[in-house]
mmCIF file of C-alpha atoms in Angstrom:
data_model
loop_
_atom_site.group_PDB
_atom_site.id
_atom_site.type_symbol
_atom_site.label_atom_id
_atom_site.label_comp_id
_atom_site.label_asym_id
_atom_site.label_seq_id
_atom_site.Cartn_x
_atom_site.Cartn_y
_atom_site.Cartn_z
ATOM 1 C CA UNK A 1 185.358 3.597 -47.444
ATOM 2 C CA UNK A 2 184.114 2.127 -50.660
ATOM 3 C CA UNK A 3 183.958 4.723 -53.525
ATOM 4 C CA UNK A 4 181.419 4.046 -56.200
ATOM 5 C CA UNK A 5 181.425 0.555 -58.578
ATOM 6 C CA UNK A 6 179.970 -0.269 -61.363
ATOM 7 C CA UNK A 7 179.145 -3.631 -63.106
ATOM 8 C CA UNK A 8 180.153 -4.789 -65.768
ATOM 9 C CA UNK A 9 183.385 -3.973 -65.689
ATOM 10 C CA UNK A 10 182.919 -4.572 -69.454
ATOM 11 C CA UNK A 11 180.465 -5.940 -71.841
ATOM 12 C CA UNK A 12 180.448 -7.355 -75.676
ATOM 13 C CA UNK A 13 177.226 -7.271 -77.125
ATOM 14 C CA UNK A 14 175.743 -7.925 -80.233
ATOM 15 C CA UNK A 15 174.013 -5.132 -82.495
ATOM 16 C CA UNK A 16 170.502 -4.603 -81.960
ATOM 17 C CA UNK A 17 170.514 -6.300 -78.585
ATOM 18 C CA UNK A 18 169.665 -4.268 -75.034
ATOM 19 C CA UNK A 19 172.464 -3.670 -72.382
ATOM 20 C CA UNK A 20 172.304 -2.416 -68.914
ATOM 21 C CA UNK A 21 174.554 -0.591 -67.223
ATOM 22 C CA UNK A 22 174.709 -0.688 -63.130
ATOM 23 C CA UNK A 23 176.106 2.041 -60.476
ATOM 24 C CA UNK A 24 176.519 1.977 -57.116
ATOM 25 C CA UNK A 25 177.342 5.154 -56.181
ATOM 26 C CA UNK A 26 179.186 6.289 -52.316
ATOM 27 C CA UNK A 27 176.570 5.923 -49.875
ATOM 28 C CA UNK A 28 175.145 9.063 -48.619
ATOM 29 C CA UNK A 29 175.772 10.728 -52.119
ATOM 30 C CA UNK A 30 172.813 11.895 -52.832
ATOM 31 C CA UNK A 31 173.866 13.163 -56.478
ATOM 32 C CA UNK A 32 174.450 10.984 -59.502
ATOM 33 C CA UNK A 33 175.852 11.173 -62.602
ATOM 34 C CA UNK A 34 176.289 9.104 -66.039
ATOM 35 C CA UNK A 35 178.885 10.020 -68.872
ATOM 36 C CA UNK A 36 180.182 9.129 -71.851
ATOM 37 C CA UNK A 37 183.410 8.220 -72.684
ATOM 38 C CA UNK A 38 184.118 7.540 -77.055
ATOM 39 C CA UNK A 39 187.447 6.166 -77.759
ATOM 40 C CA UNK A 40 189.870 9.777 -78.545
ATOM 41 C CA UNK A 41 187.045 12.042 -76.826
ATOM 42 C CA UNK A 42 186.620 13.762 -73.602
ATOM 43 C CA UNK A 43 183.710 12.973 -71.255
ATOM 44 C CA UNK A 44 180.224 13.379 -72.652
ATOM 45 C CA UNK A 45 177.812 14.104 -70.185
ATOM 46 C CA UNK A 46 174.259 11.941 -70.630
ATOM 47 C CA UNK A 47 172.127 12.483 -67.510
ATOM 48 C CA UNK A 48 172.069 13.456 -63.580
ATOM 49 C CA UNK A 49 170.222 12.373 -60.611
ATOM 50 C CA UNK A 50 169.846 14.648 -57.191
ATOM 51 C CA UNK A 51 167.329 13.286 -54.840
ATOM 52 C CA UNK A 52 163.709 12.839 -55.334
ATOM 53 C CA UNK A 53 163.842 15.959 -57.963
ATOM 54 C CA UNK A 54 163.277 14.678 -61.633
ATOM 55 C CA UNK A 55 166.703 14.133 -63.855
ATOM 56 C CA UNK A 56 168.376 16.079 -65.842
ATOM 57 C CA UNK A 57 168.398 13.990 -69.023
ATOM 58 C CA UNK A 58 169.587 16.804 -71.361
ATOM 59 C CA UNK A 59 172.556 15.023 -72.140
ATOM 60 C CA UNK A 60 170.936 11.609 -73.493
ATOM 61 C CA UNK A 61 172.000 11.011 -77.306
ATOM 62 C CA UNK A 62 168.651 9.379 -78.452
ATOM 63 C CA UNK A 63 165.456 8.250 -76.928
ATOM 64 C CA UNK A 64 167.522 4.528 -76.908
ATOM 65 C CA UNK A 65 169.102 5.552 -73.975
ATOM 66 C CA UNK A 66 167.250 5.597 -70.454
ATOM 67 C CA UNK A 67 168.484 5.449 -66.897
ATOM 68 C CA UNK A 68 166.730 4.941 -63.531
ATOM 69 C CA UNK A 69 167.854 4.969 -59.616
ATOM 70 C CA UNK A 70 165.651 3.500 -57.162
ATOM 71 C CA UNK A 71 165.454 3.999 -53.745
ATOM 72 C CA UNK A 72 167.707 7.076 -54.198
ATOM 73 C CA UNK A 73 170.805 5.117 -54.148
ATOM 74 C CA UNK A 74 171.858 2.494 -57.558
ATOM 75 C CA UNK A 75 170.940 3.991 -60.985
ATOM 76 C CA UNK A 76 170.705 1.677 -64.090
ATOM 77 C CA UNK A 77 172.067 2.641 -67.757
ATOM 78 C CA UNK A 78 170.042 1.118 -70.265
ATOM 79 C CA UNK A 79 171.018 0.969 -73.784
ATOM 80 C CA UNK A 80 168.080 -0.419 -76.138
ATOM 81 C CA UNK A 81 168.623 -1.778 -79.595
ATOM 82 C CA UNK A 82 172.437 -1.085 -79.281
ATOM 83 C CA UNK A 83 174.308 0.648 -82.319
ATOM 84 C CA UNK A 84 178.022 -0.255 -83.035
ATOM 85 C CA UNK A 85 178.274 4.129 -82.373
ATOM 86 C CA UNK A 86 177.666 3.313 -78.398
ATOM 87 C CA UNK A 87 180.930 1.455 -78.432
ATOM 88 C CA UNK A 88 182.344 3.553 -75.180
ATOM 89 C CA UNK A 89 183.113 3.753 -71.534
ATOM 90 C CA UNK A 90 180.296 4.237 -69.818
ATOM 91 C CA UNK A 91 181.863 6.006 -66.286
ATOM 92 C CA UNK A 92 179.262 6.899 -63.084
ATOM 93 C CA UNK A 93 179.995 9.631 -60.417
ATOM 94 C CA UNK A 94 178.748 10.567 -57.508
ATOM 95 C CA UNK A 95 179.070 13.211 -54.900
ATOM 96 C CA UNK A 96 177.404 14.554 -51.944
ATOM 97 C CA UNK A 97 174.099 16.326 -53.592
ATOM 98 C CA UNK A 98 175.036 19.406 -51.276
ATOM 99 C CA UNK A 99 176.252 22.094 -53.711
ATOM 100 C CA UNK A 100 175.844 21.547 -57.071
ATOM 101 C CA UNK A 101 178.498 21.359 -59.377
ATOM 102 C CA UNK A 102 181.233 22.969 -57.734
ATOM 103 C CA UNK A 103 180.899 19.411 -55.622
ATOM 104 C CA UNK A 104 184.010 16.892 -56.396
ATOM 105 C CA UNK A 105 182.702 14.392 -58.194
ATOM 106 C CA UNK A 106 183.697 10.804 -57.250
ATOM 107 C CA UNK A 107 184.239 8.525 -60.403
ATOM 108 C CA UNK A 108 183.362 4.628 -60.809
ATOM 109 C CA UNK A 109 185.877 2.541 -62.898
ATOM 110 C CA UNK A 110 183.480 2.574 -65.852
ATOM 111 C CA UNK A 111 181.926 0.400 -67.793
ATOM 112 C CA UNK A 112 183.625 -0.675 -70.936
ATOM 113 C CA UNK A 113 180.858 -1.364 -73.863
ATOM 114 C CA UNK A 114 181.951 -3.369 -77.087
ATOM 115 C CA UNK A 115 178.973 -3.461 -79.551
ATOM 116 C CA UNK A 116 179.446 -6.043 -82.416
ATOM 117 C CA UNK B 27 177.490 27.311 -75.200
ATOM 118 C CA UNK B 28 180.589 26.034 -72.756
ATOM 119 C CA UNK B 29 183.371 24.364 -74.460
ATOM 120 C CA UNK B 30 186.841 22.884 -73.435
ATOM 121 C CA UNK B 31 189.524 22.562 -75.673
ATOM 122 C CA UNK B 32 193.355 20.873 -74.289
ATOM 123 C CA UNK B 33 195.363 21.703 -77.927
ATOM 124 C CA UNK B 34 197.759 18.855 -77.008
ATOM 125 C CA UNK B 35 196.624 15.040 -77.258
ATOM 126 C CA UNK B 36 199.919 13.424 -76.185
ATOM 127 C CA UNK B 37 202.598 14.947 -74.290
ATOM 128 C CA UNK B 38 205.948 13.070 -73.673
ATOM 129 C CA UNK B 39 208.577 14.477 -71.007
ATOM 130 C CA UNK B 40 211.614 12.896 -69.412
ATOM 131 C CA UNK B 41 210.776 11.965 -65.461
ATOM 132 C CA UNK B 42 212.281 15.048 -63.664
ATOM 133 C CA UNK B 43 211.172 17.698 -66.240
ATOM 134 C CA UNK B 44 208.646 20.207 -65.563
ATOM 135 C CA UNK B 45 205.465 20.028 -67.061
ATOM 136 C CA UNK B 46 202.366 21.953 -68.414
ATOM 137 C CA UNK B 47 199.033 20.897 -69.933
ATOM 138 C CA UNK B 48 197.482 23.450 -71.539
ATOM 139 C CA UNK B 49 193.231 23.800 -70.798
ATOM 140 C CA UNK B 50 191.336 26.722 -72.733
ATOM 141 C CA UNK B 51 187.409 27.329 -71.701
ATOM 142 C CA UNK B 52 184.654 29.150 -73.446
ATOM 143 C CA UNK B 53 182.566 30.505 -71.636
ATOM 144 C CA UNK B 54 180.364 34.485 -70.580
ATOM 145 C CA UNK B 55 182.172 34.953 -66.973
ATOM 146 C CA UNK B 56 184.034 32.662 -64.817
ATOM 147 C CA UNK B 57 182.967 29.203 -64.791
ATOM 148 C CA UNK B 58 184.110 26.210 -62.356
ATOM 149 C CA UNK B 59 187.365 24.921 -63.092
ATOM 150 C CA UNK B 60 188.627 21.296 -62.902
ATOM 151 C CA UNK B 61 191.404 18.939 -63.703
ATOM 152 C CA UNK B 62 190.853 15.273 -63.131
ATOM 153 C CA UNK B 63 193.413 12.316 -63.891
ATOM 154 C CA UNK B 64 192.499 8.776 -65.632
ATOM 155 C CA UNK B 65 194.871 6.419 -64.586
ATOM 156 C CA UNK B 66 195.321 2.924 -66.885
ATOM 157 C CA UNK B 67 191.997 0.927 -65.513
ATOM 158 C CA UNK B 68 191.123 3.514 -62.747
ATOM 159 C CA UNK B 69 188.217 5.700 -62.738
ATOM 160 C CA UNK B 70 188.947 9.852 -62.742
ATOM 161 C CA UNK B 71 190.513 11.492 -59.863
ATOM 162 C CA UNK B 72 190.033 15.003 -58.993
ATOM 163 C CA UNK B 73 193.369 16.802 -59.242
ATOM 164 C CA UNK B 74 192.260 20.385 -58.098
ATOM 165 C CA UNK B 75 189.717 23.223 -58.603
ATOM 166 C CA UNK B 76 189.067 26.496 -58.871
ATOM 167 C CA UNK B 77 186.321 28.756 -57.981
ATOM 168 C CA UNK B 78 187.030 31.731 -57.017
ATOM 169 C CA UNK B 79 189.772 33.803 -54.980
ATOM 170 C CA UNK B 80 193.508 33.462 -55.427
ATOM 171 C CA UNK B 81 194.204 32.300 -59.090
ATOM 172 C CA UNK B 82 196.884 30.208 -58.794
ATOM 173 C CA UNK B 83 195.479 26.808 -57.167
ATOM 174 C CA UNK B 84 197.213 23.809 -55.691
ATOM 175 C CA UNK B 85 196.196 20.457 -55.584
ATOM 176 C CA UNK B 86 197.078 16.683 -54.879
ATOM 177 C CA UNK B 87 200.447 14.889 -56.082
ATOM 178 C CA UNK B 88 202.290 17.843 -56.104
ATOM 179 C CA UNK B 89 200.310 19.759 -59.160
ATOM 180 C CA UNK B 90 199.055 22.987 -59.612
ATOM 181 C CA UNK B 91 196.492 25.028 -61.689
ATOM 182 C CA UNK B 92 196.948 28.253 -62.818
ATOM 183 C CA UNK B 93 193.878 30.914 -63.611
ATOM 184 C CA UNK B 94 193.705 33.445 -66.203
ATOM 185 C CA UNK B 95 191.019 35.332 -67.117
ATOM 186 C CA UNK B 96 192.469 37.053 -69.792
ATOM 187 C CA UNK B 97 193.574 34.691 -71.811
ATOM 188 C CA UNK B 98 190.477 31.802 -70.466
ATOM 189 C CA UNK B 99 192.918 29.121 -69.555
ATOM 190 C CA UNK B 100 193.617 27.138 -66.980
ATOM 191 C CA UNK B 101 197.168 25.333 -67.036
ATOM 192 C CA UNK B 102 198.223 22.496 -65.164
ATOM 193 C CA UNK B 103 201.656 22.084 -63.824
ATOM 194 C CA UNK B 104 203.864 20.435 -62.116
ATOM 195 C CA UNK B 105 207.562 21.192 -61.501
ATOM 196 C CA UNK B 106 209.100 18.009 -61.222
ATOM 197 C CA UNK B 107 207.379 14.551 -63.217
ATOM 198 C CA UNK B 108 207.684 11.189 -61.714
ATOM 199 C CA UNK B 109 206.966 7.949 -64.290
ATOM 200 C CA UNK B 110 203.626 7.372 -62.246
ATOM 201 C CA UNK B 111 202.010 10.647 -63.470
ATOM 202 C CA UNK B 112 202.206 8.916 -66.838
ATOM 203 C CA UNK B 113 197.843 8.568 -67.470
ATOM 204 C CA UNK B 114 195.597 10.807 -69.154
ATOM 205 C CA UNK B 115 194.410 14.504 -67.752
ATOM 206 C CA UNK B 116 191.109 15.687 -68.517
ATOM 207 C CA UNK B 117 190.243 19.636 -67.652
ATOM 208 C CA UNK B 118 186.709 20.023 -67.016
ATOM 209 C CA UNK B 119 184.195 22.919 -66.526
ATOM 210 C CA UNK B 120 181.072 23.566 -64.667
ATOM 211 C CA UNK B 121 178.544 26.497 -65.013
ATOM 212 C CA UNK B 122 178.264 28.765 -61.743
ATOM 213 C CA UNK B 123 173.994 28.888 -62.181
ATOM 214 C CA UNK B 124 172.885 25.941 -60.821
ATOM 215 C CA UNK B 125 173.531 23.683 -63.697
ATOM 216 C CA UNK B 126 175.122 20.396 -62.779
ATOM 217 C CA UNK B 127 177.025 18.518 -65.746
ATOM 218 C CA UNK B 128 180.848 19.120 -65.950
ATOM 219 C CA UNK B 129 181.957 19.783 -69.678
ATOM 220 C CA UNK B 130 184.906 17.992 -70.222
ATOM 221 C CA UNK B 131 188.235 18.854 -72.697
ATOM 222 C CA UNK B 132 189.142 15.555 -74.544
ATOM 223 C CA UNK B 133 191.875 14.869 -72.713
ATOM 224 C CA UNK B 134 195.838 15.055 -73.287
ATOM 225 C CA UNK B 135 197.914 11.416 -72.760
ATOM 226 C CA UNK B 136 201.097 11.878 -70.698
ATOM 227 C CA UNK B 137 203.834 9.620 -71.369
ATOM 228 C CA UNK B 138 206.782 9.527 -68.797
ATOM 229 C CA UNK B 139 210.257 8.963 -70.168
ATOM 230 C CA UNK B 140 212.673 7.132 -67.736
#
């Protein structure tokens, strides 16, 4: 079956300008997950999704940084005023929202950001 | 506070050699334990885990995971390396209490000599 995507596959944008960030996660996962990935560092985690409950945004560097998902299912990344520091890959998982975090998680190719 | 440190960055073995990545946690009592590959343009792929139960832990592609409390690490290994596990490995780990981010290691680059 399809795993999850994400779109762009990667993205140049200027300084100062907004970016978003899509995710289509497996369907029937009802769990979603954003992290960061900065060029020489491990995974950074920014913010998670489960169902209807509100996210866990803990992770989210500055209040630049937002995410949604509607209709319990794709989940948006949005970057306002980019800084040339969110130069990353941006990388979406998903997994089945049944057990928390001892689920597997099922990675998207990422999302590779290039601020100018 | 959770933390993952993998001491080596790069790794280089000859294809046939054995090999171990090293994966230290910090953390009060036995967390969730994870290794996860990156292949060159592919997204991560869950190697193996640990939970609970019998310490030493096998997983896809021939690897395996070893537990030890005493010393808080969690090895990878594999006996016998073919060129395609040339990519980057990434130990991760979650807390037990409900909490739902994975705290990642920053990863140790595998390069496969012929």
């Amino acid at each position: 079956g399809a795993g999850v995507s994400q779109s762009p596959s990667n993205k140049v944008t200027e300084k100062g300008k907004d970016v978003e960030l899509r995710c289509d996660p497996i369907s029937g996962h009802t769990a979603l997950y954003w992290y960061r990935q900065s060029l020489g560092q491990g995974l950074e985690f920014l913010i998670y999704f489960q169902g209807n409950s509100a996210p866990d945004k803990s992770g989210l560097p500055s209040d630049r940084f937002s995410a949604e998902r509607t209709g319990g299912s794709v989940s948006t990344l949005t970057i306002q005023r980019t800084q040339q520091e969110d130069s990353a890959v941006y990388l979406c998982a998903s997994s089945l929202g049944l057990g928390g975090v001892q689920e597997t998680q099922y990675f998207g190719p990422g999302t590779r950001l290039l601020v100018l | 506070a959770q933390s993952v440190t993998q001491p080596d960055i790069h790794i280089t073995v000859s294809e046939g050699a054995s090999l171990e990545l090293r994966c230290n946690y910090s953390y009060g009592a036995t967390p969730y334990l994870f290794w996860y590959v990156q292949s060159p343009g592919q997204g991560l792929q869950l190697l193996l885990k640990y939970f609970s139960g019998d310490t030493l832990v096998q997983g896809i592609k021939g690897f395996e995971a070893e537990f030890k409390r005493s010393q808080s690490s969690f090895n990878l290994r594999k006996p016998s390396v073919h060129w395609s596990d040339a990519a980057e490995y990434f130990c991760a780990v979650g807390a037990p209490q409900g909490y739902n981010k994975l705290i990642f290691g920053a990863g140790t680059r595998l390069a496969v000599h012929p």
